[in-house]
CSV table of N, CA and C in Angstrom, one decimal:
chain,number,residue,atom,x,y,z
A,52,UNK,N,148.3,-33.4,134.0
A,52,UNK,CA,149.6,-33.6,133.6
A,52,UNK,C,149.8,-33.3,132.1
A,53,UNK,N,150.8,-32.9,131.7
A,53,UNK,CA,150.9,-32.3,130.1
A,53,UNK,C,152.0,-33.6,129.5
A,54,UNK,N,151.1,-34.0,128.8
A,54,UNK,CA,151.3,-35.1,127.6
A,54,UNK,C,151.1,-35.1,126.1
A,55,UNK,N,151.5,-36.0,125.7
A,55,UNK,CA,151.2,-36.4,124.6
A,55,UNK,C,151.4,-37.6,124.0
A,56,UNK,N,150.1,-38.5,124.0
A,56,UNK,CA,150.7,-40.2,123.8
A,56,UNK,C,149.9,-40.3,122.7
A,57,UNK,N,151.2,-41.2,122.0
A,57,UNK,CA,150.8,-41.7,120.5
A,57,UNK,C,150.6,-43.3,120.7
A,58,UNK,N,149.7,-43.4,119.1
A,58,UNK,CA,149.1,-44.9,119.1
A,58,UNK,C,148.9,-45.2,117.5
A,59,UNK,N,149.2,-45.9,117.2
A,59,UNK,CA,148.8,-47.0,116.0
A,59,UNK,C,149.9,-46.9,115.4
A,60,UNK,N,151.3,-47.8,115.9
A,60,UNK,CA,152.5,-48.2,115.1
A,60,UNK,C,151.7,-49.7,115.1
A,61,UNK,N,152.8,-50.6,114.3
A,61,UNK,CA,152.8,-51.8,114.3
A,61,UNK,C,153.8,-51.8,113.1
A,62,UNK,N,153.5,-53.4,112.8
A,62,UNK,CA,154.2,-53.8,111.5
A,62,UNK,C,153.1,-53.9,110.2
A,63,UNK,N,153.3,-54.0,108.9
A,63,UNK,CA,152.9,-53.5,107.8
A,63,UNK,C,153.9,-54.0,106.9
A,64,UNK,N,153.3,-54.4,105.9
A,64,UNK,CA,154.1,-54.5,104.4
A,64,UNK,C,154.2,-53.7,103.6
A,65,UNK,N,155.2,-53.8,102.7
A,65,UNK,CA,155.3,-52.7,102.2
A,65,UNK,C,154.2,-52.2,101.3
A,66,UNK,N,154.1,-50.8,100.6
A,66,UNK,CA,153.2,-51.0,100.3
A,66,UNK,C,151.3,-50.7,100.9
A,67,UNK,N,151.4,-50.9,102.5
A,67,UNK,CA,150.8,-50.8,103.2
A,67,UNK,C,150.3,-49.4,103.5
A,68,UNK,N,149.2,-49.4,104.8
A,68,UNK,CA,148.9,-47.9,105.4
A,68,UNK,C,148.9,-48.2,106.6
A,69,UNK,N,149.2,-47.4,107.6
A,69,UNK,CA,148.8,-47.1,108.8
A,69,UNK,C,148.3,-45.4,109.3
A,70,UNK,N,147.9,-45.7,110.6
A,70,UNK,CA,147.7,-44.5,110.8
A,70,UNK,C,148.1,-44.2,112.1
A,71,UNK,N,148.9,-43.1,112.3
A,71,UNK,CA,149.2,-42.9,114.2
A,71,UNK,C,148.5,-41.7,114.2
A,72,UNK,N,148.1,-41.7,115.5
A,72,UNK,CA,146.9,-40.7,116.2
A,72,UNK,C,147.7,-40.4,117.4
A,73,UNK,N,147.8,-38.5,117.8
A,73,UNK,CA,148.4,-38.3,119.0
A,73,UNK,C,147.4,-37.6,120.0
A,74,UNK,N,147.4,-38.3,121.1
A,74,UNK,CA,146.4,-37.6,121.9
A,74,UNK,C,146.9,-36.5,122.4
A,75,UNK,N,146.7,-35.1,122.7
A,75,UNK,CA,147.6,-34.4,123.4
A,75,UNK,C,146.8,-33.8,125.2
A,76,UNK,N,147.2,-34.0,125.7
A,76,UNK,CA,146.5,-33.4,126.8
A,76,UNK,C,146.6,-32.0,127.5
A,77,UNK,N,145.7,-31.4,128.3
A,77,UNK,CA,145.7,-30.0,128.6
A,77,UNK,C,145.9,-29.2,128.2
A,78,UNK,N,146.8,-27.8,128.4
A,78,UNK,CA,147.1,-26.7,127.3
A,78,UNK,C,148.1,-27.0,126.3
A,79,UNK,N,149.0,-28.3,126.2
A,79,UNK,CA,149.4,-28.6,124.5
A,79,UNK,C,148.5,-28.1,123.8
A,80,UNK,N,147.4,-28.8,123.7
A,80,UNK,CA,147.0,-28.5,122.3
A,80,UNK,C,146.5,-27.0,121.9
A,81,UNK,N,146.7,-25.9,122.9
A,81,UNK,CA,146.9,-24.4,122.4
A,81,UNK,C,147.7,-24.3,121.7
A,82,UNK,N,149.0,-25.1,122.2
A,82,UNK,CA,150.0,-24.8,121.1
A,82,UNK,C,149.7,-25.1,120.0
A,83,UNK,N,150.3,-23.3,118.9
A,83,UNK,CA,150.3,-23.6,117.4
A,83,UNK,C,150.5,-24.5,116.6
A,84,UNK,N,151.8,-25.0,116.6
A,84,UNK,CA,152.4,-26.0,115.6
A,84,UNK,C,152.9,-27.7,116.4
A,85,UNK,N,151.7,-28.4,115.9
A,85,UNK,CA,152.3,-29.8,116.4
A,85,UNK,C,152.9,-30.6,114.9
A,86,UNK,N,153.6,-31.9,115.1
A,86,UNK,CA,153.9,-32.6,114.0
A,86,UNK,C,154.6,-34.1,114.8
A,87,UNK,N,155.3,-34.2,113.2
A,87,UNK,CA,155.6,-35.5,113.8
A,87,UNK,C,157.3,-35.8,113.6
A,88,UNK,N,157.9,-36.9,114.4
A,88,UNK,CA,159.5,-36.9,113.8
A,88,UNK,C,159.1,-38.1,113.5
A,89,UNK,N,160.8,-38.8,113.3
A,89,UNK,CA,161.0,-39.9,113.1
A,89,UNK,C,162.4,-40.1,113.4
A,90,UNK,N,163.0,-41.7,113.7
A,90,UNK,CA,164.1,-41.8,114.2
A,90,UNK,C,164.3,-43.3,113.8
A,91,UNK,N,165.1,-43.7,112.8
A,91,UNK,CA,165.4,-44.9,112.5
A,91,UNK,C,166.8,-45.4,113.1
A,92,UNK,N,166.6,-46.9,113.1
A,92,UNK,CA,168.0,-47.1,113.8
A,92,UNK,C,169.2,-46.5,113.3
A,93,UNK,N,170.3,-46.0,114.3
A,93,UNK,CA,171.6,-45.5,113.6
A,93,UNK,C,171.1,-44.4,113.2
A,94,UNK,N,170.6,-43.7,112.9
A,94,UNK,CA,169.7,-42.1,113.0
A,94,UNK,C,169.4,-41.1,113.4
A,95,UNK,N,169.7,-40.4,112.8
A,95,UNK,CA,169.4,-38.8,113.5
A,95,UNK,C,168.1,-38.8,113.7
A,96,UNK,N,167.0,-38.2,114.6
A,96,UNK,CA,165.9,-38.2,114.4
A,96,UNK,C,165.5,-36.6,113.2
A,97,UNK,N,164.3,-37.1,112.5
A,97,UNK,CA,163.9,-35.9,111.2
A,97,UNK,C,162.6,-35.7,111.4
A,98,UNK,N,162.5,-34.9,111.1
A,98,UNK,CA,160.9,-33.9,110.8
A,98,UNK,C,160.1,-34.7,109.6
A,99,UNK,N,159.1,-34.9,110.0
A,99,UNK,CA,158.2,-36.2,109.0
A,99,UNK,C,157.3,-34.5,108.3
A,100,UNK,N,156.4,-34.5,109.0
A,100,UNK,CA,155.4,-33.0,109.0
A,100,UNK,C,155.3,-32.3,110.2
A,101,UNK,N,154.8,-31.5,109.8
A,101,UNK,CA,154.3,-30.2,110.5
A,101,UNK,C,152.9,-29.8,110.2
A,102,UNK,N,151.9,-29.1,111.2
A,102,UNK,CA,150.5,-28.9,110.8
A,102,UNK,C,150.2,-27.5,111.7
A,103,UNK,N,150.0,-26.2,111.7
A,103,UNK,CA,149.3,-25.5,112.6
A,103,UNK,C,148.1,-25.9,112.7
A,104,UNK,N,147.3,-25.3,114.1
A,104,UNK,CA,146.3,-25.2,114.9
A,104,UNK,C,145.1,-24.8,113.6
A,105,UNK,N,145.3,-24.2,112.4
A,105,UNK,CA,144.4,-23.2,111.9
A,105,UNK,C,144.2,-24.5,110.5
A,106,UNK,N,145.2,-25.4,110.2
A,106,UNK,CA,145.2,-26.6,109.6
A,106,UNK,C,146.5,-26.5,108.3
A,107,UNK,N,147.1,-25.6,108.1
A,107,UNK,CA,148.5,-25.5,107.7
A,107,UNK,C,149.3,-26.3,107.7
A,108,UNK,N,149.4,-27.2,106.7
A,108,UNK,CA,150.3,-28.6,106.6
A,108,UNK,C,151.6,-28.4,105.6
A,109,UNK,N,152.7,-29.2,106.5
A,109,UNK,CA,153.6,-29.3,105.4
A,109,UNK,C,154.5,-30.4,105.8
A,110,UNK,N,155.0,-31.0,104.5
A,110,UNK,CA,155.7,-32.0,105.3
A,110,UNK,C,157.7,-32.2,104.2
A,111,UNK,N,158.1,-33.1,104.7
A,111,UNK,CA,159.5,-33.6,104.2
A,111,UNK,C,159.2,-34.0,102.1
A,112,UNK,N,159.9,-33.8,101.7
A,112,UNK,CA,159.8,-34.5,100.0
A,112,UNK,C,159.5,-35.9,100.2
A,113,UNK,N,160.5,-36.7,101.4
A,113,UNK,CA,160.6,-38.4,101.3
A,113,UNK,C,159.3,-39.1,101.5
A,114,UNK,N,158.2,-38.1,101.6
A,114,UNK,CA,157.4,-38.5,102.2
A,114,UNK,C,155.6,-38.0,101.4
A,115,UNK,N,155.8,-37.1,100.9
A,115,UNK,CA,154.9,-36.0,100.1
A,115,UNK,C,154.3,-37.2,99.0
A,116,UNK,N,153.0,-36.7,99.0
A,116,UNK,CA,152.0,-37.7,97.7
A,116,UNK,C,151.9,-39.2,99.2
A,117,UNK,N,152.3,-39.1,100.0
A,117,UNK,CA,152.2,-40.9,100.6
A,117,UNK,C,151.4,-40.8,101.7
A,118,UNK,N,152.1,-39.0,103.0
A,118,UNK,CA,151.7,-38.9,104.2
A,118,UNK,C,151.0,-37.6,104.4
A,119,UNK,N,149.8,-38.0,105.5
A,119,UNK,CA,148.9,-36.9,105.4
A,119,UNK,C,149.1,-36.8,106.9
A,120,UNK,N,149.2,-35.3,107.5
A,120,UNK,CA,148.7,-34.7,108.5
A,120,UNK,C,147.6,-34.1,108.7
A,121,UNK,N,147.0,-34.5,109.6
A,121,UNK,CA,146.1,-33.5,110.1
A,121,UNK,C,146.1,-33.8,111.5
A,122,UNK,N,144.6,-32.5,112.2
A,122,UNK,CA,144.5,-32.2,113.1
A,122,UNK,C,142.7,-31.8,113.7
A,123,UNK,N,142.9,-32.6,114.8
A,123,UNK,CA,141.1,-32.3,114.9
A,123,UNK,C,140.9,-31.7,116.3
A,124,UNK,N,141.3,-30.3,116.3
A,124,UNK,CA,141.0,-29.4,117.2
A,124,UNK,C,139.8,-30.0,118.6
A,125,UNK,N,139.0,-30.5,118.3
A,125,UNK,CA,138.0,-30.7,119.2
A,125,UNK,C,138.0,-31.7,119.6
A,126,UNK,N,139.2,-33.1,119.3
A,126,UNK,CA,139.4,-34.0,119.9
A,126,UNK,C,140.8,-34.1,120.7
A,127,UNK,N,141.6,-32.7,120.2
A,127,UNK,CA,142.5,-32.6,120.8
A,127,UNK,C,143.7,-33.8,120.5
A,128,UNK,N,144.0,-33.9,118.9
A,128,UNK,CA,144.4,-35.1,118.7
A,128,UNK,C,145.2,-34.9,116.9
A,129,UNK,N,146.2,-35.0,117.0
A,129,UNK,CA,146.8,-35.0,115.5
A,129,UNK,C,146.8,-36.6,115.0
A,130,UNK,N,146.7,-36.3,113.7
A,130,UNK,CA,147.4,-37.7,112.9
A,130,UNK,C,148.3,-37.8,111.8
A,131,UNK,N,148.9,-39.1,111.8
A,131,UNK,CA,149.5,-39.3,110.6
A,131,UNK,C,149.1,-40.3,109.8
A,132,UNK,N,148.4,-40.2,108.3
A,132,UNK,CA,148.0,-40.9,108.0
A,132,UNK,C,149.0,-41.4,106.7
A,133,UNK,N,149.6,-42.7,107.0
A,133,UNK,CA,150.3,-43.1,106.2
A,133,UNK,C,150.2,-44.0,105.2
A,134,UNK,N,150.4,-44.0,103.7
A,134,UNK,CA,150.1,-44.8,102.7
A,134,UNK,C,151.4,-45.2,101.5
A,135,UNK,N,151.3,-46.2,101.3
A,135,UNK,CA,152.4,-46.6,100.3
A,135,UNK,C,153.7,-46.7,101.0
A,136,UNK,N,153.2,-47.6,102.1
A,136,UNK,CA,154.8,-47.5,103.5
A,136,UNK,C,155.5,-48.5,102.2
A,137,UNK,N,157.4,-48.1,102.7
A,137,UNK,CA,158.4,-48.6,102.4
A,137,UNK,C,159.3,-48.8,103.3
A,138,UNK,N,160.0,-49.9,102.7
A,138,UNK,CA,160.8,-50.4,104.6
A,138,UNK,C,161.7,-49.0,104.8
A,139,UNK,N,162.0,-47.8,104.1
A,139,UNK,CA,163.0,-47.2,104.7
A,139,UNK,C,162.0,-46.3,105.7
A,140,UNK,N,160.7,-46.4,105.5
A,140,UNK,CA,159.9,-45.5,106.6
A,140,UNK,C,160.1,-46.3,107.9
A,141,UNK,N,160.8,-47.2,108.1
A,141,UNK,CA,160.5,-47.8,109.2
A,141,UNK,C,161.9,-47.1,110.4
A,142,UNK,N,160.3,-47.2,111.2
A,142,UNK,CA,161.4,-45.9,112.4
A,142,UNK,C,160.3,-46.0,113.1
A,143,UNK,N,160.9,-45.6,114.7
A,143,UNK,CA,160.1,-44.8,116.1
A,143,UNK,C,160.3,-43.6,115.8
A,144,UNK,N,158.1,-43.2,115.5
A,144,UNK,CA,157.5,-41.8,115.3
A,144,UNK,C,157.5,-41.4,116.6
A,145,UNK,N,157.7,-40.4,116.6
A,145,UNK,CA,157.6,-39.1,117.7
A,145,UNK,C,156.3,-38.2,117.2
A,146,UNK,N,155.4,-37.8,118.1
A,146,UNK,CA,154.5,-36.6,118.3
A,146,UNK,C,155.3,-35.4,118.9
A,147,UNK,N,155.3,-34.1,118.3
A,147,UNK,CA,155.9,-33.2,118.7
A,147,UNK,C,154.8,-32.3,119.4
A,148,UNK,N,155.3,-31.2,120.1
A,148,UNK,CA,154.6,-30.0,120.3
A,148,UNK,C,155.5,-28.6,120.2
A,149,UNK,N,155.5,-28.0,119.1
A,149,UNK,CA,156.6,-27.3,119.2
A,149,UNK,C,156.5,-26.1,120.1
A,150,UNK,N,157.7,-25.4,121.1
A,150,UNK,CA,157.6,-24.4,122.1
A,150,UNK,C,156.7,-23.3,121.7
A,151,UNK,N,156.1,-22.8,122.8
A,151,UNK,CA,155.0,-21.7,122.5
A,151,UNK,C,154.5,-20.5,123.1
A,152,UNK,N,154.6,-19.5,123.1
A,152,UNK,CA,153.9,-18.3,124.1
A,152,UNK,C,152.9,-17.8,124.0
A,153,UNK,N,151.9,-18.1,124.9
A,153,UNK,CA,150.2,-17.6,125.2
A,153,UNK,C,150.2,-17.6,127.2
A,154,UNK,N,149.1,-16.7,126.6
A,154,UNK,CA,148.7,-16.5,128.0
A,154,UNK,C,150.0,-16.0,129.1
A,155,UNK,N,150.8,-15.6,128.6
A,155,UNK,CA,151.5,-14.6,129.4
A,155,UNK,C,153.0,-15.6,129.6
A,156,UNK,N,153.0,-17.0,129.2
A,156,UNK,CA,153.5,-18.3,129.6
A,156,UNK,C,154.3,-19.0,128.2
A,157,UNK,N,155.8,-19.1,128.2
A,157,UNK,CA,156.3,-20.1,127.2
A,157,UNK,C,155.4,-21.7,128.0
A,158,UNK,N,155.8,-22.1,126.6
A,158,UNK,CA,155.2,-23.8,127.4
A,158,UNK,C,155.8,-24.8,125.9
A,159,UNK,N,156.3,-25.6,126.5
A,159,UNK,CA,156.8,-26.7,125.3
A,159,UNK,C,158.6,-26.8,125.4
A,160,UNK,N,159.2,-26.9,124.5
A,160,UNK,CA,158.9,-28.0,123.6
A,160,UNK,C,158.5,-29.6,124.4
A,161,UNK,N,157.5,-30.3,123.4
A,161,UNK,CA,157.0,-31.5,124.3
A,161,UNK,C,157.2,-32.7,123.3
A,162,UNK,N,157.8,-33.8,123.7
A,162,UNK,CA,157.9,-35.0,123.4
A,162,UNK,C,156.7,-36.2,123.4
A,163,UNK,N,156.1,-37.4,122.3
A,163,UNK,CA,155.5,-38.6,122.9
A,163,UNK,C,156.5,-39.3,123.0
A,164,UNK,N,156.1,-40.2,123.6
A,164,UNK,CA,157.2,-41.6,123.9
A,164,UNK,C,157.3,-42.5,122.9
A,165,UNK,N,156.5,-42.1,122.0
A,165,UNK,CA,157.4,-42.7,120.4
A,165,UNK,C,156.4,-43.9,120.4
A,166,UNK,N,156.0,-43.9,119.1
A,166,UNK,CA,155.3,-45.5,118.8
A,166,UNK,C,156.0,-46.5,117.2
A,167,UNK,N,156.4,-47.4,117.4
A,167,UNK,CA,157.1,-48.2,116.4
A,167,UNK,C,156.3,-48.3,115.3
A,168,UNK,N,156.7,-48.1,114.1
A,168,UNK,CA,156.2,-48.3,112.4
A,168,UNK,C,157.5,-49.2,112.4
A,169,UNK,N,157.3,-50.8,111.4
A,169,UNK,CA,157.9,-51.5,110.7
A,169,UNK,C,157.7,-52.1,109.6
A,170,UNK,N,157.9,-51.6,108.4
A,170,UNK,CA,157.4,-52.3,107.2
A,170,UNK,C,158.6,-52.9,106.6
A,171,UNK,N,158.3,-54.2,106.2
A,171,UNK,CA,158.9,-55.8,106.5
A,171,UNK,C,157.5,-56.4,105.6
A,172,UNK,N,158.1,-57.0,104.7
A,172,UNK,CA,157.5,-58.3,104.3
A,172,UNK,C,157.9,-59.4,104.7
């Protein structure tokens, strides 16, 4: 089954770090470009980062010098490593897989079911 489940929201102060980790399963993770959104209440959901398969990172300004993407090919698995949270980071992250063509086949775009970041003192 083609997935992608994320893990390590919680709550955090500000100031704080977390880290989310997205597992991706089967041929996702061929796909070139994964990343991450975000979706605060009353919110559009936005583009946190972006990382290709080859390790090509880029991410949003609101976010730059705080949040690291990466990606570890052989565990089949992205992260976001977050530092210096502030309450307006607080939002349900999304794992992306953005649409893709290999092997003869589009495949994507793919959704995680979102894991909660709250930073609150």
């Amino acid at each position: 089954q083609v997935q992608l489940v994320e893990s390590g929201g919680g709550l955090v102060q500000p100031g704080g770090s977390l880290r989310l980790s997205c597992q991706a399963s089967g041929i996702i993770f061929s796909i070139n470009v994964m990343g991450w959104y975000r979706q605060a209440p009353g919110k559009e959901r936005e583009l946190v980062a972006t990382i290709t398969r080859s390790g090509r990172a880029n991410s949003v300004d609101s976010v730059k010098g705080r949040f690291t993407i990466s990606r570890d090919n052989a565990k089949n698995t992205v992260y976001l490593q977050m530092n210096s949270l502030k309450p307006e980071d607080t939002a349900v992250y999304y794992c992306h897989a953005q649409r893709d063509f290999f092997g003869s086949t589009w495949y994507g775009p793919y959704w995680g079911q979102g894991t909660q970041v709250t930073v609150s003192s």
